[in-house]
XYZ file of C-alpha atoms in Angstrom:
501
model
C -16.948 -34.129 69.692
C -14.751 -32.060 72.023
C -15.843 -28.474 72.544
C -13.699 -25.814 70.768
C -11.939 -23.439 73.081
C -10.123 -20.137 72.986
C -6.920 -22.145 73.096
C -7.908 -23.681 69.752
C -8.221 -20.177 68.343
C -4.718 -19.322 69.569
C -3.333 -22.502 68.030
C -5.041 -21.696 64.716
C -3.506 -18.226 64.720
C -0.049 -19.736 65.309
C -0.598 -22.255 62.520
C -1.491 -19.434 60.120
C 1.606 -17.500 61.108
C 3.736 -20.576 60.484
C 2.154 -21.274 57.085
C -0.017 -24.261 58.029
C -3.175 -22.871 56.491
C -4.921 -26.225 55.934
C -4.530 -27.283 59.597
C -5.622 -23.849 60.777
C -8.702 -24.016 58.547
C -9.771 -27.333 60.143
C -9.578 -25.899 63.645
C -11.271 -22.649 62.667
C -14.196 -24.331 60.913
C -14.937 -26.302 64.049
C -14.541 -23.201 66.162
C -16.885 -20.923 64.168
C -19.590 -23.604 64.137
C -19.823 -23.138 67.890
C -18.864 -19.432 67.962
C -20.822 -17.969 65.092
C -20.544 -14.382 66.291
C -16.765 -14.357 66.706
C -15.882 -11.964 63.905
C -12.155 -12.353 64.530
C -12.313 -16.153 64.165
C -14.396 -15.703 61.022
C -11.719 -13.303 59.745
C -8.938 -15.843 60.441
C -10.951 -18.548 58.644
C -11.081 -16.186 55.638
C -7.299 -15.828 55.850
C -6.836 -19.599 55.919
C -8.988 -19.985 52.816
C -7.110 -17.093 51.176
C -3.766 -18.750 51.854
C -5.134 -22.006 50.456
C -6.030 -20.200 47.213
C -9.831 -20.467 47.597
C -10.471 -16.751 47.214
C -14.193 -17.066 46.620
C -14.637 -18.918 49.921
C -12.255 -16.505 51.642
C -14.345 -13.565 50.430
C -17.472 -15.161 51.876
C -15.885 -15.445 55.340
C -14.510 -11.871 55.209
C -17.990 -10.574 54.349
C -19.494 -12.571 57.224
C -16.779 -11.349 59.582
C -17.444 -7.738 58.596
C -21.149 -8.177 59.190
C -20.456 -9.442 62.721
C -17.878 -6.727 63.512
C -20.395 -4.210 64.825
C -17.695 -2.110 66.434
C -15.524 -2.022 63.328
C -12.467 -3.351 65.133
C -11.005 -5.155 62.129
C -13.135 -3.570 59.403
C -10.177 -1.939 57.673
C -8.215 -5.162 57.382
C -11.372 -6.952 56.207
C -11.808 -4.294 53.500
C -8.253 -4.868 52.347
C -8.695 -8.640 52.126
C -12.085 -8.324 50.436
C -10.597 -5.930 47.870
C -7.776 -8.362 47.166
C -10.222 -11.260 46.773
C -12.419 -9.287 44.389
C -9.320 -8.302 42.403
C -8.099 -11.903 42.147
C -11.592 -13.082 41.179
C -11.672 -10.469 38.409
C -14.415 -8.267 39.884
C -12.444 -5.049 39.518
C -15.380 -2.723 40.205
C -15.966 -4.177 43.694
C -12.235 -4.495 44.240
C -11.773 -0.765 43.637
C -14.694 0.100 45.931
C -13.250 -1.884 48.830
C -9.737 -0.524 48.228
C -11.279 2.971 48.436
C -12.833 2.076 51.787
C -9.562 0.636 52.993
C -7.356 3.556 51.882
C -9.405 6.047 53.899
C -7.813 4.557 56.975
C -4.375 3.926 55.404
C -3.579 6.965 53.246
C 0.176 6.252 53.391
C -0.206 2.792 51.874
C 1.299 3.717 48.509
C 1.179 0.130 47.260
C -2.615 0.284 47.547
C -2.771 3.650 45.779
C -0.718 1.984 43.050
C -3.092 -0.993 42.904
C -6.089 1.320 42.734
C -4.471 3.290 39.933
C -3.777 0.103 37.970
C -7.346 -1.132 38.438
C -8.774 2.232 37.365
C -6.645 2.053 34.207
C -7.943 -1.462 33.524
C -11.523 -0.206 34.031
C -10.976 2.708 31.670
C -11.379 5.258 34.465
C -8.290 7.204 33.420
C -8.969 10.508 35.204
C -9.605 8.578 38.413
C -6.430 6.579 37.820
C -4.373 9.766 37.561
C -5.816 10.963 40.860
C -4.660 7.776 42.618
C -1.272 7.536 40.911
C -0.369 11.164 41.621
C -0.563 10.346 45.356
C 2.534 8.180 45.070
C 5.966 9.752 45.687
C 8.856 9.257 43.275
C 10.854 7.286 45.857
C 8.206 4.567 45.955
C 9.931 1.216 45.329
C 7.884 0.336 42.257
C 7.650 3.860 40.881
C 8.637 2.693 37.387
C 5.438 0.647 37.297
C 3.547 3.736 38.473
C 5.051 5.633 35.536
C 3.893 2.840 33.222
C 0.313 3.274 34.471
C 0.631 7.043 34.111
C 1.764 6.557 30.493
C -1.291 4.369 29.864
C -3.713 6.823 31.474
C -2.368 9.880 29.654
C -2.294 7.943 26.384
C -5.950 6.926 26.657
C -6.889 10.496 27.587
C -5.153 11.494 24.309
C -2.590 13.566 26.188
C 0.255 12.082 24.177
C 2.855 14.679 25.097
C 2.359 13.896 28.809
C 2.472 10.188 28.052
C 5.832 10.606 26.319
C 7.100 12.896 29.089
C 6.316 10.259 31.715
C 7.923 7.632 29.524
C 11.191 9.569 29.465
C 11.512 9.078 33.254
C 10.804 5.354 33.210
C 13.735 2.960 33.564
C 12.852 0.056 31.314
C 15.399 -2.232 32.965
C 13.216 -2.114 36.085
C 10.284 -3.653 34.227
C 9.580 -7.305 33.661
C 9.692 -8.342 30.022
C 5.910 -8.387 29.610
C 5.547 -4.889 31.110
C 8.446 -3.644 28.994
C 6.742 -4.914 25.853
C 3.489 -3.216 26.876
C 5.374 0.005 27.582
C 6.995 -0.053 24.151
C 3.621 -0.563 22.468
C 2.256 2.559 24.141
C 5.359 4.559 23.229
C 5.206 3.485 19.605
C 1.518 4.309 19.250
C 1.906 7.702 20.959
C 4.857 8.552 18.726
C 2.938 7.528 15.606
C -0.050 9.649 16.601
C 2.219 12.659 17.202
C 3.936 11.836 13.881
C 7.347 11.322 15.429
C 7.957 8.314 13.211
C 11.719 8.254 13.611
C 11.348 7.960 17.401
C 8.698 5.272 16.950
C 11.029 3.327 14.671
C 13.813 3.438 17.263
C 11.448 2.042 19.903
C 10.122 -0.718 17.685
C 13.684 -1.822 16.987
C 14.066 -2.358 20.741
C 10.708 -4.112 20.914
C 11.726 -6.439 18.088
C 14.814 -7.488 20.030
C 12.671 -8.268 23.086
C 10.321 -10.624 21.300
C 11.490 -14.204 21.672
C 9.130 -15.383 18.925
C 8.313 -13.571 15.653
C 5.248 -11.386 16.080
C 3.062 -10.595 13.070
C 1.897 -7.351 14.696
C 5.369 -6.128 15.662
C 6.944 -7.056 12.343
C 4.130 -5.379 10.438
C 4.525 -2.153 12.415
C 8.304 -2.336 12.066
C 7.962 -2.567 8.275
C 5.534 0.347 8.144
C 7.747 2.595 10.283
C 10.964 1.643 8.507
C 9.531 2.370 5.071
C 8.080 5.694 6.242
C 11.285 6.928 7.862
C 13.720 6.324 5.044
C 15.053 3.009 6.374
C 14.301 1.296 3.089
C 16.696 -1.637 3.333
C 15.691 -2.416 6.934
C 11.999 -2.286 6.009
C 12.330 -4.428 2.912
C 14.550 -6.990 4.640
C 12.003 -7.249 7.437
C 9.302 -7.489 4.792
C 11.027 -10.505 3.281
C 11.246 -12.121 6.738
C 7.557 -11.388 7.264
C 6.549 -12.918 3.939
C 8.611 -16.029 4.675
C 6.757 -16.482 7.993
C 3.199 -15.383 7.229
C 0.772 -16.020 4.392
C -0.545 -13.129 2.283
C -2.783 -10.757 4.249
C -4.774 -7.584 3.685
C -2.421 -5.138 5.428
C 1.312 -5.835 5.252
C 1.493 -7.503 1.841
C -0.405 -4.611 0.208
C 1.779 -2.125 2.128
C 4.918 -3.741 0.705
C 3.573 -3.969 -2.833
C 2.426 -0.316 -2.699
C 5.884 0.707 -1.517
C 7.566 -1.218 -4.326
C 5.134 0.346 -6.782
C 5.680 3.883 -5.455
C 9.472 3.451 -5.412
C 9.642 1.389 -8.566
C 12.741 3.041 -9.986
C 14.699 3.395 -6.723
C 14.312 -0.126 -5.317
C 16.844 -2.587 -6.704
C 15.852 -5.447 -8.981
C 17.124 -7.954 -6.395
C 14.381 -6.996 -3.927
C 11.699 -7.445 -6.583
C 13.122 -10.865 -7.404
C 13.233 -11.889 -3.712
C 9.652 -10.785 -3.088
C 8.369 -12.470 -6.256
C 8.328 -15.919 -4.667
C 5.793 -14.857 -2.022
C 2.724 -13.698 -3.967
C 1.280 -13.206 -7.438
C 1.238 -9.431 -6.964
C 4.948 -9.412 -6.149
C 5.558 -11.587 -9.223
C 3.756 -9.015 -11.387
C 5.939 -6.250 -9.979
C 9.084 -8.301 -10.573
C 8.178 -8.879 -14.217
C 7.445 -5.197 -14.711
C 10.799 -4.342 -13.134
C 12.585 -6.761 -15.464
C 10.988 -5.083 -18.445
C 11.718 -1.579 -17.140
C 15.393 -2.490 -16.793
C 15.532 -3.912 -20.331
C 16.020 -7.496 -19.120
C 13.960 -8.775 -22.014
C 15.444 -12.278 -22.229
C 14.923 -12.819 -18.494
C 11.406 -11.412 -18.753
C 10.562 -13.915 -21.482
C 11.936 -16.780 -19.410
C 10.095 -15.733 -16.223
C 6.846 -15.001 -18.042
C 6.790 -18.432 -19.617
C 6.835 -19.996 -16.123
C 3.574 -18.299 -15.116
C 0.471 -20.405 -14.561
C -1.805 -17.407 -15.009
C -1.292 -14.080 -16.710
C -3.172 -10.962 -17.752
C -3.327 -8.646 -20.739
C -0.666 -6.244 -19.474
C 1.979 -8.867 -18.671
C 1.147 -10.553 -21.961
C 1.732 -7.247 -23.729
C 5.129 -6.832 -22.065
C 5.946 -10.372 -23.157
C 5.186 -9.492 -26.778
C 7.202 -6.292 -26.504
C 10.104 -8.266 -25.031
C 9.967 -10.713 -27.938
C 10.055 -7.808 -30.376
C 12.900 -6.029 -28.558
C 14.835 -9.310 -28.454
C 14.589 -9.560 -32.242
C 12.089 -12.450 -32.152
C 9.572 -10.700 -34.376
C 8.084 -13.909 -35.817
C 7.376 -15.147 -32.276
C 5.958 -11.732 -31.434
C 3.525 -11.906 -34.369
C 2.416 -15.412 -33.382
C 1.874 -14.286 -29.800
C -0.096 -11.258 -31.003
C -2.450 -13.565 -32.900
C -2.944 -15.585 -29.716
C -3.542 -12.432 -27.664
C -6.145 -11.104 -30.112
C -8.089 -14.315 -29.625
C -7.835 -14.066 -25.828
C -8.714 -10.415 -25.339
C -11.864 -9.336 -27.125
C -12.213 -5.779 -25.848
C -10.793 -3.166 -28.250
C -8.861 -1.423 -25.457
C -7.095 -4.714 -24.704
C -6.405 -5.412 -28.362
C -5.136 -1.937 -29.210
C -1.541 -2.191 -27.854
C -1.086 -5.592 -29.511
C -2.251 -4.135 -32.825
C 0.176 -1.233 -32.358
C 3.115 -3.646 -32.021
C 1.893 -5.708 -34.958
C 1.605 -2.521 -37.007
C 5.201 -1.536 -36.232
C 6.571 -4.983 -37.106
C 4.577 -5.355 -40.329
C 5.309 -1.774 -41.378
C 9.035 -2.340 -40.839
C 8.875 -5.475 -42.975
C 6.820 -3.853 -45.728
C 3.862 -6.110 -45.049
C 0.204 -5.004 -45.469
C -0.919 -2.895 -42.525
C -4.055 -1.143 -43.755
C -6.473 -3.338 -41.781
C -4.542 -2.597 -38.591
C -4.402 1.175 -39.008
C -8.115 1.145 -39.855
C -8.911 -0.771 -36.618
C -6.783 1.609 -34.537
C -8.282 4.733 -36.100
C -11.868 3.568 -35.846
C -11.565 2.425 -32.234
C -8.986 4.869 -30.881
C -9.105 7.973 -33.098
C -6.240 10.414 -32.756
C -4.303 12.684 -35.136
C -1.526 10.116 -35.360
C -3.948 7.225 -35.978
C -5.707 9.298 -38.656
C -2.450 10.155 -40.443
C -1.313 6.518 -40.386
C -4.659 5.360 -41.765
C -4.642 7.919 -44.592
C -0.995 7.104 -45.401
C -1.763 3.378 -45.529
C -4.791 3.999 -47.763
C -2.502 5.950 -50.094
C 0.198 3.291 -50.114
C -2.434 0.632 -50.793
C -3.681 2.757 -53.720
C -7.131 3.024 -52.150
C -7.514 6.496 -53.637
C -11.290 6.741 -53.615
C -11.456 5.598 -49.970
C -8.744 8.085 -49.013
C -10.756 10.960 -50.484
C -13.951 9.677 -48.826
C -12.208 9.541 -45.441
C -10.751 13.011 -45.925
C -14.138 14.465 -46.841
C -15.680 12.767 -43.791
C -13.054 13.686 -41.197
C -11.291 16.706 -42.632
C -7.653 17.461 -41.896
C -6.195 19.334 -38.944
C -2.939 19.413 -37.047
C 0.688 19.277 -38.045
C 0.141 16.476 -40.592
C -2.498 18.452 -42.520
C -0.160 19.469 -45.418
C 0.894 15.870 -46.036
C -2.686 14.576 -45.889
C -3.847 17.183 -48.400
C -0.864 16.406 -50.618
C -1.785 12.694 -50.622
C -5.399 13.628 -51.332
C -4.258 15.697 -54.340
C -2.152 12.816 -55.610
C -5.127 10.455 -55.164
C -7.351 12.783 -57.173
C -4.754 12.867 -59.954
C -4.642 9.058 -59.970
C -8.426 9.103 -60.345
C -8.186 11.678 -63.175
C -9.960 14.332 -61.089
C -7.527 17.158 -61.855
C -9.640 20.067 -60.688
C -10.211 18.371 -57.308
C -6.484 17.652 -57.151
C -5.678 21.337 -57.676
C -8.159 22.286 -54.932
C -6.390 19.980 -52.478
C -2.903 21.101 -53.511
C -3.785 24.760 -53.069
C -4.583 24.048 -49.397
C -1.236 22.388 -48.628
C 0.591 25.621 -47.784
C 3.587 23.926 -46.120
C 6.822 25.537 -45.058
C 8.569 22.313 -46.082
C 10.642 23.169 -49.187
C 10.546 19.677 -50.680
C 6.800 19.348 -50.128
C 6.222 22.827 -51.532
C 8.234 22.004 -54.673
C 6.362 18.738 -55.236
C 3.002 20.437 -54.642
C 3.663 23.294 -57.080
C 4.999 20.791 -59.627
C 1.842 18.665 -59.198
C -0.411 21.700 -59.645
C 1.424 22.489 -62.875
C 0.923 18.884 -63.978
C -2.820 18.996 -63.182
C -3.288 22.222 -65.188
C -1.204 20.633 -67.940
C -3.591 17.659 -68.037
C -6.540 20.063 -68.150
C -4.783 21.747 -71.141
C -4.785 25.037 -69.245
C -1.408 25.957 -70.675
C -1.186 29.431 -69.183
C -1.658 28.237 -65.589
C 0.505 25.184 -66.263
C 3.369 27.406 -67.459
C 2.943 29.716 -64.463
C 3.212 26.842 -61.961
C 6.023 25.104 -63.861
C 8.018 28.331 -63.678
C 7.318 28.597 -59.921
C 8.448 25.007 -59.532
C 11.634 25.728 -61.461
C 12.535 28.493 -59.012
C 12.024 26.094 -56.108
C 14.018 23.265 -57.734
C 17.353 24.804 -56.763
C 20.324 22.672 -57.792
C 18.326 19.492 -58.398
C 19.346 18.975 -62.038
C 17.028 16.057 -62.703
C 13.923 17.976 -61.633
C 15.108 21.153 -63.311
C 15.657 19.292 -66.595
C 12.160 17.739 -66.520
C 10.506 21.072 -65.733
C 12.520 22.954 -68.325
C 11.598 20.394 -71.004
C 7.904 20.773 -70.176
C 8.124 24.563 -70.127
C 9.785 24.503 -73.531
C 7.073 22.226 -74.928
C 4.249 24.453 -73.636
C 5.939 27.611 -74.901
C 6.082 26.065 -78.381
C 2.376 25.323 -78.176
C 1.690 28.986 -77.371
C 3.639 30.325 -80.353
C 1.451 31.584 -83.251
C-alpha cells in the first residue's frame, strides 16, 4: 500500500469542497490510519461522514479531533459540528451544551442563537430560551420563526399577553404550512385561556382553511368556539360535518347534544332532524323537538321506526296518539307500557293520560285515581280520588278516607260538601250536618246547595224548627231560580202547617 501524503490531504479537502464526500472519506480514512494525531485530518473525516449523512460516525471523528487539538486551533468549529450532530441525532441536551460552547466564540452568529432558543423550547427550558431569543435583532432573516419560538416560550410560562403581543408582529405568510399550523394552535389556546373566544374563533377559521385533510381536533375546537361565540349556524354545520366523518366520541358529540338541549327552543327543527341520523342521543332530542313543536303525526311515525326506546319517549308517543285523536290506540299503548315499566314513578304519567281519556269518555276511573293518590299524594290527586269515590257511590269509603286524611286547600269546601252528601246517602244526618257546617264557601251556588242540604238533613231528623230556619236561609240565596224557590217554598209551607196548633 502506498504511503499517504500531505498531498492526499489537500486532494481530500478539494474533494469535500466540490461535494465528493465519499471519495474524500476514502482518502481520509487511509490518511488518519497513518497520521493518528492529525486533528485537522480527523476533523475533515468527520465532515465527510457528516456530508454522507452518517452523523453518528461524524460525531465520533469530531470528538476524536477535539481530543487531539491540544492547542484549540479548530475547537470552535468542532463544537459547532458536534452540536449539529447531537441535534440531528436527537440528543438535544448535549446539542445545547456544545452550541453554548460554540457561541462563546461567535456571539454574532444569530442563526445559532435561534437554534439554541428553539432547542431550549423543545427541552422545556423556556426562561433560558427567552434569554437566547432576545439576543436576535429584528432584522434577522428568519425573525418570524424567532417570534414563533417567543410565542411558544411565553405561552408555556403562562405569560399569555406577551405571547399574543409577539404573535401580533409575526407575518404568517413567512412561515411554512406546518409552522403556521403550530402558530395558530398556540394563538387559539392562548386566546381561550384569556377568554378572548371571538379572537380564537377567527384564528381557528384560518386554521381550518389551512388543513388539507379534516382534523378531528381542529373541527372539535372549531365547533366549541363557534357555539360559545354566538356563531350557532357555523358551529352546527361544522358539527354535522364532524358527525359525518367521525364516530360518536366522549367530547364533541356530548358537546353538541348539550348545546341542542340548552338551546332547545331556539335551534330549528331541521338541525335536530339532520343530527338524528348520527346517534341515539341525537334521535332522542329530535323526537322531543317534534313533540315540542306539536308535530304529533311525525313523532308517531318516527317513534315507530325505533329499535329501542325508553319510558319518556314512550310517554310522548302515547301523548301524541292522544293529541292526534287516536285515543283507542293510546289506551292500548298505555296497557303495554304498564306491563313494561313496573316502577310507580314510571307508571304514573301513563296512568294520568289514561285517567284523562277514561274520564272524558265517562268510563270508570276510580282504580286509577286511587293508584295516583296512594303513590303520588297531592291535593289534586286527593280531590280527584274523593270525587271518583263519590261518583262511584262509594260513600262509606269516601268518609273513611276523609277521616283518615282530612281536608285542606282550595278544594276543602267541595270535599266536605261531598262528605255531607255521602253521609245523607248513608242516612247519617247528624254527621252530614257536621260536614256541611264546615263547608263555608264563598261560592254562591255551593253555599245555596249546602244550606238547602242542611235544611233537608234537619227535616229528616224531624227537627222542624232548624229545618225551617235553614230552608228560609236557602230561599234567600235562591235568587231568581224559580224551580229551587218553588221546591223550598213548598217545603216551608208544609213545615209551617205542621207547627200550627
